[in-house]
Short mmCIF file of C-alpha atoms and ligand atoms in Angstrom, two decimals:
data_model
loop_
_atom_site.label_atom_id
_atom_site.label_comp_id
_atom_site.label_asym_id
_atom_site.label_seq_id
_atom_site.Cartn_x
_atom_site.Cartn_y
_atom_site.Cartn_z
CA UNK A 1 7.23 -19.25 -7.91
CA UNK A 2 4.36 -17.26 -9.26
CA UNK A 3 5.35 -17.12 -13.13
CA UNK A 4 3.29 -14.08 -14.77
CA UNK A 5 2.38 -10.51 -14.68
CA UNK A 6 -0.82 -8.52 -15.99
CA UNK A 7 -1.14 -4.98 -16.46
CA UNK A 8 -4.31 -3.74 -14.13
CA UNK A 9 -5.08 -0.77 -16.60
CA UNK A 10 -5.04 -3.14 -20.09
CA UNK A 11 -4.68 -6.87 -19.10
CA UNK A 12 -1.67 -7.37 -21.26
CA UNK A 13 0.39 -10.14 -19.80
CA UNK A 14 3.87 -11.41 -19.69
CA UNK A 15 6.31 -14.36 -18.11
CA UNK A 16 7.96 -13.18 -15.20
CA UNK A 17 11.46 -14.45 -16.52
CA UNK A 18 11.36 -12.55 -19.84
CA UNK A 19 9.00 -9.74 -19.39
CA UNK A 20 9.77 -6.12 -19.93
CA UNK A 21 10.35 -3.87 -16.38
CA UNK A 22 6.70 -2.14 -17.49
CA UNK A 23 3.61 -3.04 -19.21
CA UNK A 24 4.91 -2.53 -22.86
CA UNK A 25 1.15 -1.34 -24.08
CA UNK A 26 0.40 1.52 -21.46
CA UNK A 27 4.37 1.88 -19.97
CA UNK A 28 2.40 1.08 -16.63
CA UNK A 29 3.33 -0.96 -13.59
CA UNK A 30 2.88 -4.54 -13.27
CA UNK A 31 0.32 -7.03 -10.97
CA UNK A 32 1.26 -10.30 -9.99
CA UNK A 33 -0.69 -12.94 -10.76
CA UNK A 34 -0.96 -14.73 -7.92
CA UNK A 35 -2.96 -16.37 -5.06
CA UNK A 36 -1.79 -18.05 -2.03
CA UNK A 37 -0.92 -21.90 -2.16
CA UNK A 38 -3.10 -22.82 0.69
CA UNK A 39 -4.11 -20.73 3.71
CA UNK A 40 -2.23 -19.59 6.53
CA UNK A 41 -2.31 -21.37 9.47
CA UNK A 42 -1.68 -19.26 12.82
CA UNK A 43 -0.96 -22.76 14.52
CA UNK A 44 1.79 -23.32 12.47
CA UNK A 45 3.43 -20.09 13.26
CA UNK A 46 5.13 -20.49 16.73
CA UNK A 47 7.87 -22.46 15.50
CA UNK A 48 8.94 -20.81 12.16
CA UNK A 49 12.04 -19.26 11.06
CA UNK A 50 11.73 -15.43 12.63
CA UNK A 51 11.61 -12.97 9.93
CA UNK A 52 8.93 -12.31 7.18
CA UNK A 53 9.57 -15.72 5.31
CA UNK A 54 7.75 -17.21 8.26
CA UNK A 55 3.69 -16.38 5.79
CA UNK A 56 5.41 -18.57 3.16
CA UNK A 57 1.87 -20.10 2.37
CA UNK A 58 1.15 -16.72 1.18
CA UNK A 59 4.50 -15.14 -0.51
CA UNK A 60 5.27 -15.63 -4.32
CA UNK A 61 9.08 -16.76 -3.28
CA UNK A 62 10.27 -19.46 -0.73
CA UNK A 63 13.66 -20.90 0.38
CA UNK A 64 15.55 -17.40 -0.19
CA UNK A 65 19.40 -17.28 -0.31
CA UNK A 66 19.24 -13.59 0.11
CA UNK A 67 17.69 -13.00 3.24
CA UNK A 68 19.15 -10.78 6.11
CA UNK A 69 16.67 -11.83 8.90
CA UNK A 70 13.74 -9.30 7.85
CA UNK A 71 10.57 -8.52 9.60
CA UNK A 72 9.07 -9.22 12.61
CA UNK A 73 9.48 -5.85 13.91
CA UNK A 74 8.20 -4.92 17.63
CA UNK A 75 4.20 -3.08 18.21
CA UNK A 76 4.69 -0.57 20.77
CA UNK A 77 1.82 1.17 22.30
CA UNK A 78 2.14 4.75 22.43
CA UNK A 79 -1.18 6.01 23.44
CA UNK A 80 -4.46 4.38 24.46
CA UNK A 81 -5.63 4.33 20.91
CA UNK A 82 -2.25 4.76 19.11
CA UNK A 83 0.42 1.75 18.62
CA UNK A 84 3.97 1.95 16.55
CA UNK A 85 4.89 -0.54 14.38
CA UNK A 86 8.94 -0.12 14.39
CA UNK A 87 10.00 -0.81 10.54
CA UNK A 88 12.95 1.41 11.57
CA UNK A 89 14.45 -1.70 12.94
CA UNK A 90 15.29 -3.44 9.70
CA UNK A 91 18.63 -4.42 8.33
CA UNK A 92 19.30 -1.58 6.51
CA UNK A 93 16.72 0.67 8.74
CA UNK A 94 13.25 1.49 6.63
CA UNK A 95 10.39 -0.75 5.92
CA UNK A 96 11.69 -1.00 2.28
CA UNK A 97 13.86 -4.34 3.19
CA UNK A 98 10.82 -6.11 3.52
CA UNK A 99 9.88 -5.47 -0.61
CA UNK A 100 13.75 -5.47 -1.87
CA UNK A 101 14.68 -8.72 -0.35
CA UNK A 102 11.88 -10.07 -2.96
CA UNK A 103 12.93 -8.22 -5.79
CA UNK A 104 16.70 -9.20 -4.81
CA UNK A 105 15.84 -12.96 -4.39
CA UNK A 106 13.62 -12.80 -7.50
CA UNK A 107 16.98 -11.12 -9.50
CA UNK A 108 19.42 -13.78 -8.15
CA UNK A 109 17.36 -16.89 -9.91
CA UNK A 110 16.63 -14.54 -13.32
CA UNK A 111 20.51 -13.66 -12.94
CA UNK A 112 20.58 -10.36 -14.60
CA UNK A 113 24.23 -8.68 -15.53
CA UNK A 114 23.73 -6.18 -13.62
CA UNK A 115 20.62 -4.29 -11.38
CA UNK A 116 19.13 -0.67 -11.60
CA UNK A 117 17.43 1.17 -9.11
CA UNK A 118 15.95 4.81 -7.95
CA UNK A 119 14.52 6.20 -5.08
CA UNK A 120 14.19 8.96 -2.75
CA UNK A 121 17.00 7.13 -0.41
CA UNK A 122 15.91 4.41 1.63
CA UNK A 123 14.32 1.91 -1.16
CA UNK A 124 17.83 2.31 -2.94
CA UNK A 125 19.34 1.82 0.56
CA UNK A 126 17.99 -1.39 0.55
CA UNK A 127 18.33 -2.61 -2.60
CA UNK A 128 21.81 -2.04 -2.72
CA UNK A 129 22.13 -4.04 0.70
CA UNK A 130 20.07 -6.85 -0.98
CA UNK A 131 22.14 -7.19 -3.99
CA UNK A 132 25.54 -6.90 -1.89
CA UNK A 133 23.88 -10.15 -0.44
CA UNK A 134 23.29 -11.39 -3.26
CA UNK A 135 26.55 -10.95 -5.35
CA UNK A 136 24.67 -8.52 -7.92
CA UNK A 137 26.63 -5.48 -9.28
CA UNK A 138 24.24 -2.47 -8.65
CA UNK A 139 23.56 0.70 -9.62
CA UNK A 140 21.13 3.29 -7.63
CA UNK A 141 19.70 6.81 -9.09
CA UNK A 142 19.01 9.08 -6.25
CA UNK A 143 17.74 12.99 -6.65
CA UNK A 144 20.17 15.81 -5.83
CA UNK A 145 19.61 17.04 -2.06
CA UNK A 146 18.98 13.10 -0.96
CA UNK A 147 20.48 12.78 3.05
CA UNK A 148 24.07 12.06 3.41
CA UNK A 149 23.58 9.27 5.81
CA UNK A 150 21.52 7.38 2.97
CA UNK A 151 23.60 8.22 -0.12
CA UNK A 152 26.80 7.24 2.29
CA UNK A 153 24.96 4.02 2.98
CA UNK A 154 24.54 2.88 -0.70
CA UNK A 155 27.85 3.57 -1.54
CA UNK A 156 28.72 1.10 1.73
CA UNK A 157 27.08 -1.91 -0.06
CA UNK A 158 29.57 -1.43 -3.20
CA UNK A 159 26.35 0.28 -5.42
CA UNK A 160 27.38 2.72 -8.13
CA UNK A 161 26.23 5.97 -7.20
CA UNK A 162 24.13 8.36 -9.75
CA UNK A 163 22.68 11.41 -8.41
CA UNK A 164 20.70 13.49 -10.80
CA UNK A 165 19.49 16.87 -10.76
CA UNK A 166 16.36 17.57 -10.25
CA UNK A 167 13.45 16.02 -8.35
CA UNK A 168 12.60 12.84 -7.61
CA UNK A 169 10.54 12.35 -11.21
CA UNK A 170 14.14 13.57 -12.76
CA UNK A 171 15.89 10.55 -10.86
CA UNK A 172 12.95 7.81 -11.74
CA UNK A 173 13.09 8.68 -15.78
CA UNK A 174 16.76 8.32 -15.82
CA UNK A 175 16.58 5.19 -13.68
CA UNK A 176 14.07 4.02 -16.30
CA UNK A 177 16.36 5.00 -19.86
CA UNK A 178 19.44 3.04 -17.79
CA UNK A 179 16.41 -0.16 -16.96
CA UNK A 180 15.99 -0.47 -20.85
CA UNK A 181 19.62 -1.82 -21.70
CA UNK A 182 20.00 -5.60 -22.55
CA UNK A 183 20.82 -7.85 -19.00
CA UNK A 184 19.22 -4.84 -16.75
CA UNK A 185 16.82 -6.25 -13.83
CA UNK A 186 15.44 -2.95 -12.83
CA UNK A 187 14.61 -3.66 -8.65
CA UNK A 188 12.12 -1.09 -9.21
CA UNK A 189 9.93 -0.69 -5.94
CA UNK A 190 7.00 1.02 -8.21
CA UNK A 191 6.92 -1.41 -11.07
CA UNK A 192 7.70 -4.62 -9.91
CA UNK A 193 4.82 -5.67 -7.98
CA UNK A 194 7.11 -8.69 -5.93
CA UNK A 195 7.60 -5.86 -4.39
CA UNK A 196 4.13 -5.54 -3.00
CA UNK A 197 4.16 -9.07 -2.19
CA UNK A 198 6.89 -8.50 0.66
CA UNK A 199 5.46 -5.02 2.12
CA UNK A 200 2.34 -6.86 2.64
CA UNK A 201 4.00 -8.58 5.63
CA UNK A 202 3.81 -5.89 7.63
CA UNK A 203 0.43 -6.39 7.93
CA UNK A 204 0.39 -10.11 8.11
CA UNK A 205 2.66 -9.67 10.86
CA UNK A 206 0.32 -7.16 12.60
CA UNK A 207 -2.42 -10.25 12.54
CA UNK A 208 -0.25 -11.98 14.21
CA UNK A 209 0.89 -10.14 17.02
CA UNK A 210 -2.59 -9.02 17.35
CA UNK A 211 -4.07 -12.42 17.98
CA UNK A 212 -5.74 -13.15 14.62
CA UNK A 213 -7.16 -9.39 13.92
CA UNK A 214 -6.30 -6.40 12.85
CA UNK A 215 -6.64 -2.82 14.22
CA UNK A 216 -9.46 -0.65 13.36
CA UNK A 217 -7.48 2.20 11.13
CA UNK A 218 -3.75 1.35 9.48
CA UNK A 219 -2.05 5.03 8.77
CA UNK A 220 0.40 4.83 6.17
CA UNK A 221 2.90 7.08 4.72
CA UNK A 222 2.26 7.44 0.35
CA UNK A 223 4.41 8.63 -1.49
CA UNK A 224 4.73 6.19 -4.28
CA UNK A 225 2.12 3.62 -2.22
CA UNK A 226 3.98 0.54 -1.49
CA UNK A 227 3.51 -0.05 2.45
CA UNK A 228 -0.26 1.26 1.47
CA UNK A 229 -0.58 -0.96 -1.71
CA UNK A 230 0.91 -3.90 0.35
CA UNK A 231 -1.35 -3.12 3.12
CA UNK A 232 -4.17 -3.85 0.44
CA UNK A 233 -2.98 -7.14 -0.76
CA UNK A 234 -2.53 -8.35 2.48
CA UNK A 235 -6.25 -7.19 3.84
CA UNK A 236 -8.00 -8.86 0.91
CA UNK A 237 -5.37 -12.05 1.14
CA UNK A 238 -6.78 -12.20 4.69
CA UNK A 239 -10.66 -11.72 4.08
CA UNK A 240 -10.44 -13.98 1.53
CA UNK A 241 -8.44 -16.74 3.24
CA UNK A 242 -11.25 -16.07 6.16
CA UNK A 243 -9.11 -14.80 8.65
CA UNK A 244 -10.41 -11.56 9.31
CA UNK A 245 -13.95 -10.35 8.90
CA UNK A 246 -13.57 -6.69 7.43
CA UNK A 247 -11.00 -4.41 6.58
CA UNK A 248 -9.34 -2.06 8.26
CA UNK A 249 -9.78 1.80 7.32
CA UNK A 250 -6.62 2.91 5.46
CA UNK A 251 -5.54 6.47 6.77
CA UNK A 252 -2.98 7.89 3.48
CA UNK A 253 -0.85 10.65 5.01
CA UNK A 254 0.96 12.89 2.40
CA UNK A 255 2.73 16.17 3.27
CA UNK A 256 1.18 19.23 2.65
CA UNK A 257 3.54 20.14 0.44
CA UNK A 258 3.73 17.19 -2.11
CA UNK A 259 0.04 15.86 -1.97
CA UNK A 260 -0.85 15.01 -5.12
CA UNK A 261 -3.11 11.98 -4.34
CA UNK A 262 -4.72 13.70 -1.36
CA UNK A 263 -5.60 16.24 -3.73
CA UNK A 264 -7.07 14.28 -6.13
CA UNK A 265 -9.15 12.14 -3.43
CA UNK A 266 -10.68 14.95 -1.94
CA UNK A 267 -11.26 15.96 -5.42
CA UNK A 268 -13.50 12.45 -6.20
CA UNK A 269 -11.31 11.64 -8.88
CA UNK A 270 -10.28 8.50 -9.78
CA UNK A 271 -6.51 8.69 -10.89
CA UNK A 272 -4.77 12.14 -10.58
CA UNK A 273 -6.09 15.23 -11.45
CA UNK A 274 -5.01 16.68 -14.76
CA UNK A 275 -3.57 20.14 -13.31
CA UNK A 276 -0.15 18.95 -12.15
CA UNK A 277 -0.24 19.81 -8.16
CA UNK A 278 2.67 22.01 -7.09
CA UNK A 279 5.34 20.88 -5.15
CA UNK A 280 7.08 22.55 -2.37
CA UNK A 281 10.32 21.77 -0.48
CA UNK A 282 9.34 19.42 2.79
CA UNK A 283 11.43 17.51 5.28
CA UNK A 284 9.44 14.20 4.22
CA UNK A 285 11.63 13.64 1.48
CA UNK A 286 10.65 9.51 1.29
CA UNK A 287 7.37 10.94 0.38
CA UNK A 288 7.71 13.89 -2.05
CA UNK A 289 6.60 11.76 -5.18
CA UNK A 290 4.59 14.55 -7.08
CA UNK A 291 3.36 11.73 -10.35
CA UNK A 292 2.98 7.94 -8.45
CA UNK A 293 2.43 5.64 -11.53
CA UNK A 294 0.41 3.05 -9.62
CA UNK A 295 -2.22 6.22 -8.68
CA UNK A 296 -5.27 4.42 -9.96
CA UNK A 297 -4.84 1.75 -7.56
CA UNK A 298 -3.85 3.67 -4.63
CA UNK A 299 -6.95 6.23 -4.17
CA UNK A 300 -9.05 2.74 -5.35
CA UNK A 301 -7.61 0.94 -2.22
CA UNK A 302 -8.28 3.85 0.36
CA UNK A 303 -11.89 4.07 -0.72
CA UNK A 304 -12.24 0.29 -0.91
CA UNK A 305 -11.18 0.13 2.85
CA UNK A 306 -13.59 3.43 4.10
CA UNK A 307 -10.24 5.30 4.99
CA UNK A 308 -9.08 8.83 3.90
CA UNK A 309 -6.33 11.10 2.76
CA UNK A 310 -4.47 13.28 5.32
CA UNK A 311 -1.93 15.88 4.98
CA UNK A 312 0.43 17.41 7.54
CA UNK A 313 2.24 20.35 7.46
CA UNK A 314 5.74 21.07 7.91
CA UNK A 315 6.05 22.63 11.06
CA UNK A 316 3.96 19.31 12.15
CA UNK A 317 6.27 17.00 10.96
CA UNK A 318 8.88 18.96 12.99
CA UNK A 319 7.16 18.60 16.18
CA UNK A 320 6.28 14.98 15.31
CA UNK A 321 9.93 14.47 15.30
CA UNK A 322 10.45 15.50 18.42
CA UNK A 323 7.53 14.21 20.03
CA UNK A 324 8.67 10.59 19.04
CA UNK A 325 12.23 11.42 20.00
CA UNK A 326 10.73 12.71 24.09
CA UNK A 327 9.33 8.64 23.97
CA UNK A 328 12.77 7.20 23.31
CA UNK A 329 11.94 6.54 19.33
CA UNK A 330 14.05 8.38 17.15
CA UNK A 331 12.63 8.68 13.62
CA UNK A 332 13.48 9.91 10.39
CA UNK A 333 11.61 12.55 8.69
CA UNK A 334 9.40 10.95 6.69
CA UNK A 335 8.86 8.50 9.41
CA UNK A 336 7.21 10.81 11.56
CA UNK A 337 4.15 11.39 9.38
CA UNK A 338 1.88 9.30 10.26
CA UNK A 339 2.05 10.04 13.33
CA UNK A 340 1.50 13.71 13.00
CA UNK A 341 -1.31 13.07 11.56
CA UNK A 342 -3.15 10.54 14.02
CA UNK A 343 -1.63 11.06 17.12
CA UNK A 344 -3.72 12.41 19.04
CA UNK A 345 -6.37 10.43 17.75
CA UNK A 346 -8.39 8.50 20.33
CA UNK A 347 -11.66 7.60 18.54
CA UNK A 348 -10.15 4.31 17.16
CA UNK A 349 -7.47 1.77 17.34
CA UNK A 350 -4.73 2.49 14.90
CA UNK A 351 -1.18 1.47 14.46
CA UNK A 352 1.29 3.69 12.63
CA UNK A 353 4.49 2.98 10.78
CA UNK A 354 7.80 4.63 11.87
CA UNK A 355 9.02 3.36 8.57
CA UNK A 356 13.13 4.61 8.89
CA UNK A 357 15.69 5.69 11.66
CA UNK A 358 16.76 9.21 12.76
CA UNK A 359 19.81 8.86 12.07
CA UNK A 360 19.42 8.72 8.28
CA UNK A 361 18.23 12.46 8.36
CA UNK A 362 19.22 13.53 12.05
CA UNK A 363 16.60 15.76 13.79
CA UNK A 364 14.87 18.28 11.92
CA UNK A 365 15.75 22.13 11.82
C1 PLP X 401 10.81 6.38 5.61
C2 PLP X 401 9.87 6.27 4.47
N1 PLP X 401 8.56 6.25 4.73
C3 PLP X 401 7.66 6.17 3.74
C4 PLP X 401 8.04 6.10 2.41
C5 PLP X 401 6.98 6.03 1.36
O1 PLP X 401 6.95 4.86 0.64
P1 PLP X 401 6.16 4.82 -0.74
O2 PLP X 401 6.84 5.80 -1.67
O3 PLP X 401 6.27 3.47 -1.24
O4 PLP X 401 4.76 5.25 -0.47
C6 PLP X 401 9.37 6.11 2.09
C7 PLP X 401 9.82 5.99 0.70
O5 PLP X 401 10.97 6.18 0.37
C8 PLP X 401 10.33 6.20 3.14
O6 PLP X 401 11.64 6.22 2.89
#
């Protein structure tokens, strides 16, 4: 088990088993130090357990008690160009099982009192299904206006339910007040970078199915940057292990109307801009994060890889919905985005996310 954490914006550093949910300098997110134990060897794949713990050469956690059979979720061609990647097909139905089984594994061996979490819906989703698993008590902050289906399915796993008015920044500082209190492991998808560690299998899986290469473009939905941050780890993990020979372009897609780190790559800048962007209602509520703490790293990663920002509007997102749903994939809201955005693309090969099920939102209005 990888055994420390460094801040990427001061270097401070702490022992995973005692260290503070955030850097305690800057009140930033945490890195992992860590570097896989030897490289991963396609031949050894074929006869592995079926689920994301098959890279364990390259996760920071092995042997987990906690698993529900994550990963390994189906590419499905849906143009010439375009392939899906169908994260809706998870245990608890969104991508986010793939980081909260780590950050529920890692929480079983530090054996908190009790575990705190907030998101827009689907990360708390999973956490709470994790920690149900696990035999953690858990609480989850979610913002007002959050989709029944999700809210209904956190309160399924036995999680304490908090909803808090106000947007989703509202939700994350009360998550973060509650994360302070003695015995709290706060399964925070933004701060705790095992986190990152199990998104990145998404694209580690992609290698795989793709023969040992990856596509040229990966679109990815950003609202708080984990697939797209995960993404990252996993391209340079693979260059550096030798196993591909450049990166793919990252394609960020933000909505319109919460595009804060659009707005501030267009812009050149580095980290986001000072003048808070405004934020309007929009139907991709997974992705309405209007302040992501780990911005730095997320407009460094999309320039690293020669990809770009791209926003869609509502009335896109609506069609994209359907669209999906004519093709026999039925998609949540915030699912649909990336595809929106690239599909009609045909100048490349790219492979989008649909990152959580219709039925958590049901069909747009
Ligand atoms: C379906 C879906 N897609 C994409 C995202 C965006 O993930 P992130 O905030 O880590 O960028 C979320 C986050 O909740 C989501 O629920």
């Amino acid at each position: 088990m990888a055994t420390t954490y460094h801040c990427p914006q001061d270097g401070t550093r702490a022992d995973v088993a005692s260290a503070p949910w955030c850097c305690p300098v800057c009140r930033g997110p945490w890195d992992l130090d860590f570097t896989p134990s030897r490289p991963l060897s396609a031949a050894a794949l074929p006869g592995r357990v079926n689920s994301l713990w098959r890279y364990e050469e390259v996760l920071p956690l092995s042997s987990p008690a906690t698993t529900l059979g994550e990963g390994r979720t189906p590419l499905v061609p849906l143009t010439a160009t375009v392939s899906a990647k169908l994260d809706y097909l998870m245990p608890t139905l969104s991508f986010k099982d793939r980081g909260a089984v780590m950050l529920a594994e890692l929480a079983r061996r530090l054996g908190p009192e009790r575990v705190v979490a907030d998101s827009s819906g689907n990360a708390g989703t999973s956490v709470a299904a994790y920690c149900a698993r696990a035999g953690l008590p858990c609480t989850v902050y979610v913002p007002e206006g959050t989709s029944p289906k999700k809210t209904e399915q956190i309160r399924a796993h036995r999680a304490e339910l908090v909803t808090v008015a106000g947007d989703r920044e509202a939700t994350a500082l009360a998550a973060r007040a509650a994360a302070d209190a003695p015995g709290t492991f706060y399964a925070s998808h933004v701060f705790n970078p095992y986190f990152l560690h199990g998104t990145k299998t998404y694209v580690y899986e992609l290698w795989e199915d793709l023969g040992g290469r990856l596509p040229d473009a990966l679109a990815v939905p950003v609202g708080n940057g984990t697939l797209l941050l995960g993404a990252a780890l996993a391209t340079a993990e693979l260059l550096a292990q030798g196993l591909i020979a450049r990166r793919p372009a990252l394609i960020a897609v933000q909505a319109e109307a919460v595009s804060p780190l659009a707005a501030a790559f267009h812009a050149g800048a580095d980290d986001l801009l000072d003048t808070p962007a405004g934020a309007a209602p929009t139907l991709a509520e997974g992705i309405a994060i209007t302040r992501p703490p780990r911005a730095r790293a997320i407009l460094a990663a999309v320039r690293e890889s020669g990809g770009t920002f791209l926003t869609v509007p509502e009335d896109r997102i609506r069609a994209a919905q359907r669209e999906l749903a004519a093709r026999g994939l039925f998609v949540e809201t915030t699912g649909v985005a990336c595809w929106a955005a690239v599909g009609d693309r045909r100048d490349a090969d790219i492979v989008v996310p649909l990152c959580g099920a219709g039925l958590k939102t049901g069909t747009a209005a």
